[in-house]
Amino acid sequence: MKNPAIIIENLQKKFEDVTAVDGVSLQIEEGELFGLLGPNGAGKTTIINILCGLIKPTKGSCKVGGYDVQEDTVKVKDLIGVCPQETAVYSYLKGSENVYLFGNLYSMKKQMLEARRAMLFETMGLTAEANRQVGKYSGGMKRRLSLIISLIHDPRIAFLDEPTVTMDPQTRHAVWDFIKDLKKKGKTIILTTHYMEEAEELCDRVGIIDHGKMIALDSPKELISRNGVEDLEDVFIKLTGRKIREEV
């Protein structure tokens, strides 16, 4: 039996008078593609930031890859790749220069870095743009580059926070295929998305977060069946009374 890749126990995070995460407990298995869904402000990105060691929880504990996030932050960061919600690239550098910079920060060997760079640029349809200044990229191209950077070191666990936002449908489907391939290779993937068809297509299980609480947890198919609706967005509306893209 596989060991859990992520264990969250009674997680809580307060910001002044706002409780962003309120008593969430969750276990994600190795090799699972897990979707964390909810409206803006529901607590999804806060949970990811805690799991990545970027912020500390108010209460509760988290383990990633068997390591306590607060006690073994360095070891956790060696295991993970993070594609943040806000695109994180250097506009004054070329596409390849961005990737080389981050690859060197991970102390990757030159040959491996170049091989991964070439493969990922090809997969993301950016080979022709590799030596172009990123400031001249479109929003979707910057998003693809951010995804390349997050995966350049071949992490065991990947946190993908809205990875396909601003992408055209054709590119989005190419990224879906790439994410499916990551799963086939045994990677654990935590995905947040506002595209419900994306969650239905990719995720083994989804957890719906609302006002910092986990209000539903199961496979997309089971949630749709149990709630007697046609798709995952209908599940969300039924459980929360709000559309997935509504602001909080």
PDB file of C-alpha atoms in Angstrom:
ATOM      1  CA  MET A   1       0.000   0.000   0.000  1.00  0.00           C
ATOM      2  CA  LYS A   2       1.296   3.456  -0.932  1.00  0.00           C
ATOM      3  CA  ASN A   3       2.068   6.013   1.743  1.00  0.00           C
ATOM      4  CA  PRO A   4       0.079   9.253   1.636  1.00  0.00           C
ATOM      5  CA  ALA A   5       1.882  12.039  -0.222  1.00  0.00           C
ATOM      6  CA  ILE A   6       0.100  14.717   1.799  1.00  0.00           C
ATOM      7  CA  ILE A   7      -1.566  14.614   5.204  1.00  0.00           C
ATOM      8  CA  ILE A   8      -3.467  17.641   6.517  1.00  0.00           C
ATOM      9  CA  GLU A   9      -4.897  17.520  10.026  1.00  0.00           C
ATOM     10  CA  ASN A  10      -7.305  20.111  11.438  1.00  0.00           C
ATOM     11  CA  LEU A  11      -5.696  22.941   9.489  1.00  0.00           C
ATOM     12  CA  GLN A  12      -6.646  26.471  10.386  1.00  0.00           C
ATOM     13  CA  LYS A  13      -5.333  29.829   9.199  1.00  0.00           C
ATOM     14  CA  LYS A  14      -6.550  33.199  10.447  1.00  0.00           C
ATOM     15  CA  PHE A  15      -5.661  36.608   9.012  1.00  0.00           C
ATOM     16  CA  GLU A  16      -6.677  39.233  11.575  1.00  0.00           C
ATOM     17  CA  ASP A  17     -10.480  38.850  11.751  1.00  0.00           C
ATOM     18  CA  VAL A  18     -10.772  36.508   8.731  1.00  0.00           C
ATOM     19  CA  THR A  19     -10.546  32.709   8.993  1.00  0.00           C
ATOM     20  CA  ALA A  20      -9.232  31.672   5.567  1.00  0.00           C
ATOM     21  CA  VAL A  21      -8.942  27.956   6.388  1.00  0.00           C
ATOM     22  CA  ASP A  22     -11.206  26.486   9.047  1.00  0.00           C
ATOM     23  CA  GLY A  23     -10.447  22.981  10.336  1.00  0.00           C
ATOM     24  CA  VAL A  24      -9.573  21.225   7.083  1.00  0.00           C
ATOM     25  CA  SER A  25      -8.379  17.603   7.265  1.00  0.00           C
ATOM     26  CA  LEU A  26      -7.356  15.780   4.111  1.00  0.00           C
ATOM     27  CA  GLN A  27      -5.183  12.924   2.876  1.00  0.00           C
ATOM     28  CA  ILE A  28      -3.838  12.764  -0.693  1.00  0.00           C
ATOM     29  CA  GLU A  29      -2.284   9.529  -1.894  1.00  0.00           C
ATOM     30  CA  GLU A  30       0.948   9.158  -3.855  1.00  0.00           C
ATOM     31  CA  GLY A  31       0.253   9.351  -7.572  1.00  0.00           C
ATOM     32  CA  GLU A  32      -3.148  10.953  -7.067  1.00  0.00           C
ATOM     33  CA  LEU A  33      -4.340  13.896  -9.121  1.00  0.00           C
ATOM     34  CA  PHE A  34      -6.381  15.899  -6.635  1.00  0.00           C
ATOM     35  CA  GLY A  35      -8.505  18.929  -7.482  1.00  0.00           C
ATOM     36  CA  LEU A  36      -8.998  21.670  -4.894  1.00  0.00           C
ATOM     37  CA  LEU A  37     -12.060  23.629  -5.984  1.00  0.00           C
ATOM     38  CA  GLY A  38     -13.959  26.631  -4.722  1.00  0.00           C
ATOM     39  CA  PRO A  39     -14.746  30.273  -5.424  1.00  0.00           C
ATOM     40  CA  ASN A  40     -12.189  33.042  -5.087  1.00  0.00           C
ATOM     41  CA  GLY A  41     -11.364  33.601  -1.433  1.00  0.00           C
ATOM     42  CA  ALA A  42     -12.486  30.136  -0.337  1.00  0.00           C
ATOM     43  CA  GLY A  43      -9.045  29.193   1.034  1.00  0.00           C
ATOM     44  CA  LYS A  44      -7.526  27.115  -1.778  1.00  0.00           C
ATOM     45  CA  THR A  45      -4.385  29.168  -2.351  1.00  0.00           C
ATOM     46  CA  THR A  46      -3.895  29.611   1.403  1.00  0.00           C
ATOM     47  CA  ILE A  47      -3.835  25.817   1.816  1.00  0.00           C
ATOM     48  CA  ILE A  48      -1.292  25.480  -0.990  1.00  0.00           C
ATOM     49  CA  ASN A  49       0.881  28.237   0.487  1.00  0.00           C
ATOM     50  CA  ILE A  50       0.882  26.437   3.848  1.00  0.00           C
ATOM     51  CA  LEU A  51       1.758  23.091   2.229  1.00  0.00           C
ATOM     52  CA  CYS A  52       4.659  24.749   0.390  1.00  0.00           C
ATOM     53  CA  GLY A  53       5.999  26.307   3.590  1.00  0.00           C
ATOM     54  CA  LEU A  54       5.327  29.872   2.452  1.00  0.00           C
ATOM     55  CA  ILE A  55       3.060  30.748   5.385  1.00  0.00           C
ATOM     56  CA  LYS A  56       2.513  29.207   8.798  1.00  0.00           C
ATOM     57  CA  PRO A  57      -0.828  27.784   9.929  1.00  0.00           C
ATOM     58  CA  THR A  58      -2.605  29.152  12.968  1.00  0.00           C
ATOM     59  CA  LYS A  59      -3.442  25.606  14.073  1.00  0.00           C
ATOM     60  CA  GLY A  60      -3.096  22.071  12.784  1.00  0.00           C
ATOM     61  CA  SER A  61      -0.329  20.196  10.982  1.00  0.00           C
ATOM     62  CA  CYS A  62       0.715  19.210   7.470  1.00  0.00           C
ATOM     63  CA  LYS A  63       3.040  16.550   6.136  1.00  0.00           C
ATOM     64  CA  VAL A  64       4.300  16.514   2.555  1.00  0.00           C
ATOM     65  CA  GLY A  65       6.250  13.496   1.335  1.00  0.00           C
ATOM     66  CA  GLY A  66       6.427  12.262   4.914  1.00  0.00           C
ATOM     67  CA  TYR A  67       8.008  15.489   6.212  1.00  0.00           C
ATOM     68  CA  ASP A  68       6.415  17.972   8.584  1.00  0.00           C
ATOM     69  CA  VAL A  69       6.128  21.197   6.605  1.00  0.00           C
ATOM     70  CA  GLN A  70       7.041  23.425   9.545  1.00  0.00           C
ATOM     71  CA  GLU A  71       9.893  21.306  10.900  1.00  0.00           C
ATOM     72  CA  ASP A  72      11.426  20.119   7.607  1.00  0.00           C
ATOM     73  CA  THR A  73      10.659  22.951   5.206  1.00  0.00           C
ATOM     74  CA  VAL A  74      13.898  22.555   3.237  1.00  0.00           C
ATOM     75  CA  LYS A  75      13.283  18.840   2.651  1.00  0.00           C
ATOM     76  CA  VAL A  76       9.711  19.544   1.572  1.00  0.00           C
ATOM     77  CA  LYS A  77      10.831  22.200  -0.921  1.00  0.00           C
ATOM     78  CA  ASP A  78      13.235  19.691  -2.489  1.00  0.00           C
ATOM     79  CA  LEU A  79      10.259  17.428  -3.287  1.00  0.00           C
ATOM     80  CA  ILE A  80       7.826  19.923  -4.721  1.00  0.00           C
ATOM     81  CA  GLY A  81       7.243  22.111  -7.747  1.00  0.00           C
ATOM     82  CA  VAL A  82       4.904  25.080  -7.560  1.00  0.00           C
ATOM     83  CA  CYS A  83       3.102  26.885 -10.365  1.00  0.00           C
ATOM     84  CA  PRO A  84       1.632  29.856  -8.455  1.00  0.00           C
ATOM     85  CA  GLN A  85      -1.607  31.622  -9.247  1.00  0.00           C
ATOM     86  CA  GLU A  86       0.303  34.785 -10.116  1.00  0.00           C
ATOM     87  CA  THR A  87       2.649  34.150 -13.048  1.00  0.00           C
ATOM     88  CA  ALA A  88       6.224  34.332 -11.746  1.00  0.00           C
ATOM     89  CA  VAL A  89       8.675  35.055 -14.580  1.00  0.00           C
ATOM     90  CA  TYR A  90      11.336  37.676 -15.296  1.00  0.00           C
ATOM     91  CA  SER A  91      10.115  39.784 -18.207  1.00  0.00           C
ATOM     92  CA  TYR A  92      13.549  41.237 -19.044  1.00  0.00           C
ATOM     93  CA  LEU A  93      15.055  37.755 -19.583  1.00  0.00           C
ATOM     94  CA  LYS A  94      14.489  35.419 -22.508  1.00  0.00           C
ATOM     95  CA  GLY A  95      12.321  32.343 -22.037  1.00  0.00           C
ATOM     96  CA  SER A  96      15.276  29.955 -21.894  1.00  0.00           C
ATOM     97  CA  GLU A  97      17.165  32.279 -19.552  1.00  0.00           C
ATOM     98  CA  ASN A  98      14.275  32.131 -17.080  1.00  0.00           C
ATOM     99  CA  VAL A  99      14.370  28.334 -17.150  1.00  0.00           C
ATOM    100  CA  TYR A 100      18.160  28.135 -16.801  1.00  0.00           C
ATOM    101  CA  LEU A 101      18.002  30.511 -13.842  1.00  0.00           C
ATOM    102  CA  PHE A 102      15.514  28.397 -11.918  1.00  0.00           C
ATOM    103  CA  GLY A 103      17.146  25.131 -12.966  1.00  0.00           C
ATOM    104  CA  ASN A 104      20.460  26.345 -11.554  1.00  0.00           C
ATOM    105  CA  LEU A 105      18.721  27.316  -8.322  1.00  0.00           C
ATOM    106  CA  TYR A 106      17.767  23.630  -8.045  1.00  0.00           C
ATOM    107  CA  SER A 107      21.437  22.704  -8.701  1.00  0.00           C
ATOM    108  CA  MET A 108      20.474  20.702 -11.776  1.00  0.00           C
ATOM    109  CA  LYS A 109      23.270  19.244 -13.868  1.00  0.00           C
ATOM    110  CA  LYS A 110      23.763  21.102 -17.154  1.00  0.00           C
ATOM    111  CA  GLN A 111      22.946  18.156 -19.417  1.00  0.00           C
ATOM    112  CA  MET A 112      19.767  17.264 -17.522  1.00  0.00           C
ATOM    113  CA  LEU A 113      18.657  20.896 -17.389  1.00  0.00           C
ATOM    114  CA  GLU A 114      19.050  21.328 -21.138  1.00  0.00           C
ATOM    115  CA  ALA A 115      17.237  18.064 -21.883  1.00  0.00           C
ATOM    116  CA  ARG A 116      14.322  18.994 -19.610  1.00  0.00           C
ATOM    117  CA  ARG A 117      14.215  22.526 -20.995  1.00  0.00           C
ATOM    118  CA  ALA A 118      14.041  21.319 -24.606  1.00  0.00           C
ATOM    119  CA  MET A 119      11.367  18.707 -23.806  1.00  0.00           C
ATOM    120  CA  LEU A 120       9.163  21.094 -21.837  1.00  0.00           C
ATOM    121  CA  PHE A 121       9.431  23.925 -24.362  1.00  0.00           C
ATOM    122  CA  GLU A 122       8.419  21.482 -27.101  1.00  0.00           C
ATOM    123  CA  THR A 123       5.520  20.120 -25.042  1.00  0.00           C
ATOM    124  CA  MET A 124       4.248  23.614 -24.239  1.00  0.00           C
ATOM    125  CA  GLY A 125       4.613  24.840 -27.808  1.00  0.00           C
ATOM    126  CA  LEU A 126       7.220  27.464 -26.913  1.00  0.00           C
ATOM    127  CA  THR A 127      10.289  26.182 -28.783  1.00  0.00           C
ATOM    128  CA  ALA A 128      10.119  28.983 -31.357  1.00  0.00           C
ATOM    129  CA  GLU A 129       9.831  31.540 -28.534  1.00  0.00           C
ATOM    130  CA  ALA A 130      12.680  30.202 -26.377  1.00  0.00           C
ATOM    131  CA  ASN A 131      15.100  33.025 -27.237  1.00  0.00           C
ATOM    132  CA  ARG A 132      12.520  35.780 -27.198  1.00  0.00           C
ATOM    133  CA  GLN A 133      12.317  38.284 -24.343  1.00  0.00           C
ATOM    134  CA  VAL A 134       9.503  37.255 -21.999  1.00  0.00           C
ATOM    135  CA  GLY A 135       8.192  40.821 -21.831  1.00  0.00           C
ATOM    136  CA  LYS A 136       7.006  40.278 -25.414  1.00  0.00           C
ATOM    137  CA  TYR A 137       5.133  37.061 -24.562  1.00  0.00           C
ATOM    138  CA  SER A 138       1.337  36.955 -24.416  1.00  0.00           C
ATOM    139  CA  GLY A 139      -0.359  36.208 -21.093  1.00  0.00           C
ATOM    140  CA  GLY A 140      -0.946  32.589 -22.093  1.00  0.00           C
ATOM    141  CA  MET A 141       2.690  32.145 -23.148  1.00  0.00           C
ATOM    142  CA  LYS A 142       3.883  33.530 -19.800  1.00  0.00           C
ATOM    143  CA  ARG A 143       1.550  31.077 -18.068  1.00  0.00           C
ATOM    144  CA  ARG A 144       3.053  28.176 -20.018  1.00  0.00           C
ATOM    145  CA  LEU A 145       6.556  29.359 -19.152  1.00  0.00           C
ATOM    146  CA  SER A 146       5.611  29.530 -15.473  1.00  0.00           C
ATOM    147  CA  LEU A 147       4.422  25.912 -15.691  1.00  0.00           C
ATOM    148  CA  ILE A 148       7.729  24.877 -17.319  1.00  0.00           C
ATOM    149  CA  ILE A 149       9.690  26.563 -14.525  1.00  0.00           C
ATOM    150  CA  SER A 150       7.645  24.823 -11.828  1.00  0.00           C
ATOM    151  CA  LEU A 151       8.385  21.399 -13.341  1.00  0.00           C
ATOM    152  CA  ILE A 152      11.922  21.860 -14.672  1.00  0.00           C
ATOM    153  CA  HIS A 153      13.493  19.856 -11.815  1.00  0.00           C
ATOM    154  CA  ASP A 154      11.068  16.916 -12.234  1.00  0.00           C
ATOM    155  CA  PRO A 155       9.444  17.238  -8.787  1.00  0.00           C
ATOM    156  CA  ARG A 156       7.768  14.336  -7.048  1.00  0.00           C
ATOM    157  CA  ILE A 157       4.804  16.503  -5.987  1.00  0.00           C
ATOM    158  CA  ALA A 158       3.424  19.371  -8.092  1.00  0.00           C
ATOM    159  CA  PHE A 159       1.138  22.173  -6.922  1.00  0.00           C
ATOM    160  CA  LEU A 160      -0.575  23.713  -9.941  1.00  0.00           C
ATOM    161  CA  ASP A 161      -2.621  26.768  -8.937  1.00  0.00           C
ATOM    162  CA  GLU A 162      -4.819  27.758 -11.897  1.00  0.00           C
ATOM    163  CA  PRO A 163      -2.198  26.498 -14.411  1.00  0.00           C
ATOM    164  CA  THR A 164      -4.285  26.997 -17.578  1.00  0.00           C
ATOM    165  CA  VAL A 165      -5.808  30.411 -16.884  1.00  0.00           C
ATOM    166  CA  THR A 166      -5.501  32.787 -19.901  1.00  0.00           C
ATOM    167  CA  MET A 167      -4.705  29.870 -22.243  1.00  0.00           C
ATOM    168  CA  ASP A 168      -6.654  29.326 -25.448  1.00  0.00           C
ATOM    169  CA  PRO A 169      -8.668  26.066 -25.685  1.00  0.00           C
ATOM    170  CA  GLN A 170      -6.134  24.304 -27.919  1.00  0.00           C
ATOM    171  CA  THR A 171      -3.221  25.061 -25.596  1.00  0.00           C
ATOM    172  CA  ARG A 172      -5.311  24.181 -22.543  1.00  0.00           C
ATOM    173  CA  HIS A 173      -6.005  20.712 -23.948  1.00  0.00           C
ATOM    174  CA  ALA A 174      -2.291  20.230 -24.719  1.00  0.00           C
ATOM    175  CA  VAL A 175      -1.525  21.073 -21.092  1.00  0.00           C
ATOM    176  CA  TRP A 176      -4.213  18.598 -19.980  1.00  0.00           C
ATOM    177  CA  ASP A 177      -2.415  15.872 -21.918  1.00  0.00           C
ATOM    178  CA  PHE A 178       0.860  16.853 -20.286  1.00  0.00           C
ATOM    179  CA  ILE A 179      -0.671  16.743 -16.792  1.00  0.00           C
ATOM    180  CA  LYS A 180      -2.135  13.305 -17.558  1.00  0.00           C
ATOM    181  CA  ASP A 181       1.346  12.164 -18.560  1.00  0.00           C
ATOM    182  CA  LEU A 182       2.759  13.432 -15.263  1.00  0.00           C
ATOM    183  CA  LYS A 183       0.210  11.298 -13.442  1.00  0.00           C
ATOM    184  CA  LYS A 184       1.145   8.238 -15.528  1.00  0.00           C
ATOM    185  CA  LYS A 185       4.717   8.755 -14.325  1.00  0.00           C
ATOM    186  CA  GLY A 186       3.542   8.501 -10.717  1.00  0.00           C
ATOM    187  CA  LYS A 187       3.639  12.176  -9.813  1.00  0.00           C
ATOM    188  CA  THR A 188       1.286  13.523  -7.162  1.00  0.00           C
ATOM    189  CA  ILE A 189      -0.541  16.593  -8.446  1.00  0.00           C
ATOM    190  CA  ILE A 190      -2.654  19.112  -6.561  1.00  0.00           C
ATOM    191  CA  LEU A 191      -4.643  21.228  -8.994  1.00  0.00           C
ATOM    192  CA  THR A 192      -6.793  24.280  -8.437  1.00  0.00           C
ATOM    193  CA  THR A 193      -8.965  25.453 -11.293  1.00  0.00           C
ATOM    194  CA  HIS A 194     -12.089  27.442 -12.083  1.00  0.00           C
ATOM    195  CA  TYR A 195     -12.637  25.354 -15.201  1.00  0.00           C
ATOM    196  CA  MET A 196     -14.957  22.601 -14.040  1.00  0.00           C
ATOM    197  CA  GLU A 197     -14.536  20.604 -17.250  1.00  0.00           C
ATOM    198  CA  GLU A 198     -10.805  20.583 -16.451  1.00  0.00           C
ATOM    199  CA  ALA A 199     -11.418  19.069 -13.027  1.00  0.00           C
ATOM    200  CA  GLU A 200     -13.796  16.465 -14.458  1.00  0.00           C
ATOM    201  CA  GLU A 201     -11.311  15.513 -17.165  1.00  0.00           C
ATOM    202  CA  LEU A 202      -8.205  15.282 -14.993  1.00  0.00           C
ATOM    203  CA  CYS A 203      -8.921  14.642 -11.328  1.00  0.00           C
ATOM    204  CA  ASP A 204      -9.164  11.343  -9.465  1.00  0.00           C
ATOM    205  CA  ARG A 205     -10.869  13.166  -6.602  1.00  0.00           C
ATOM    206  CA  VAL A 206     -11.912  16.719  -5.876  1.00  0.00           C
ATOM    207  CA  GLY A 207     -12.457  18.604  -2.661  1.00  0.00           C
ATOM    208  CA  ILE A 208     -14.796  21.594  -2.679  1.00  0.00           C
ATOM    209  CA  ILE A 209     -13.818  24.361  -0.273  1.00  0.00           C
ATOM    210  CA  ASP A 210     -16.231  27.096   0.789  1.00  0.00           C
ATOM    211  CA  HIS A 211     -15.553  29.728   3.446  1.00  0.00           C
ATOM    212  CA  GLY A 212     -12.444  27.799   4.495  1.00  0.00           C
ATOM    213  CA  LYS A 213     -14.278  24.498   5.088  1.00  0.00           C
ATOM    214  CA  MET A 214     -14.230  21.272   3.089  1.00  0.00           C
ATOM    215  CA  ILE A 215     -17.878  20.770   2.103  1.00  0.00           C
ATOM    216  CA  ALA A 216     -17.525  17.878  -0.355  1.00  0.00           C
ATOM    217  CA  LEU A 217     -14.880  15.262  -1.131  1.00  0.00           C
ATOM    218  CA  ASP A 218     -15.049  12.444  -3.696  1.00  0.00           C
ATOM    219  CA  SER A 219     -14.444  11.585  -7.336  1.00  0.00           C
ATOM    220  CA  PRO A 220     -16.130  13.936  -9.852  1.00  0.00           C
ATOM    221  CA  LYS A 221     -18.283  11.054 -11.077  1.00  0.00           C
ATOM    222  CA  GLU A 222     -19.510  10.169  -7.582  1.00  0.00           C
ATOM    223  CA  LEU A 223     -20.248  13.794  -6.652  1.00  0.00           C
ATOM    224  CA  ILE A 224     -22.252  14.289  -9.852  1.00  0.00           C
ATOM    225  CA  SER A 225     -24.166  11.042  -9.324  1.00  0.00           C
ATOM    226  CA  ARG A 226     -24.836  11.617  -5.630  1.00  0.00           C
ATOM    227  CA  ASN A 227     -26.214  15.108  -6.230  1.00  0.00           C
ATOM    228  CA  GLY A 228     -28.324  14.090  -9.216  1.00  0.00           C
ATOM    229  CA  VAL A 229     -26.912  16.722 -11.558  1.00  0.00           C
ATOM    230  CA  GLU A 230     -25.222  16.778 -14.955  1.00  0.00           C
ATOM    231  CA  ASP A 231     -21.768  18.148 -14.204  1.00  0.00           C
ATOM    232  CA  LEU A 232     -19.379  19.349 -11.512  1.00  0.00           C
ATOM    233  CA  GLU A 233     -20.352  22.988 -11.805  1.00  0.00           C
ATOM    234  CA  ASP A 234     -23.938  21.992 -11.028  1.00  0.00           C
ATOM    235  CA  VAL A 235     -22.630  20.163  -7.949  1.00  0.00           C
ATOM    236  CA  PHE A 236     -20.888  23.328  -6.819  1.00  0.00           C
ATOM    237  CA  ILE A 237     -23.944  25.510  -7.315  1.00  0.00           C
ATOM    238  CA  LYS A 238     -26.162  23.012  -5.489  1.00  0.00           C
ATOM    239  CA  LEU A 239     -23.838  22.775  -2.475  1.00  0.00           C
ATOM    240  CA  THR A 240     -22.881  26.433  -2.129  1.00  0.00           C
ATOM    241  CA  GLY A 241     -25.643  28.366  -3.858  1.00  0.00           C
ATOM    242  CA  ARG A 242     -22.994  30.196  -5.871  1.00  0.00           C
ATOM    243  CA  LYS A 243     -21.382  29.851  -9.254  1.00  0.00           C
ATOM    244  CA  ILE A 244     -17.748  28.769  -9.274  1.00  0.00           C
ATOM    245  CA  ARG A 245     -16.528  32.028 -10.855  1.00  0.00           C
ATOM    246  CA  GLU A 246     -18.361  34.387  -8.530  1.00  0.00           C
ATOM    247  CA  GLU A 247     -16.250  36.646  -6.360  1.00  0.00           C
ATOM    248  CA  VAL A 248     -16.488  36.263  -2.611  1.00  0.00           C
TER     249      VAL A 248
END
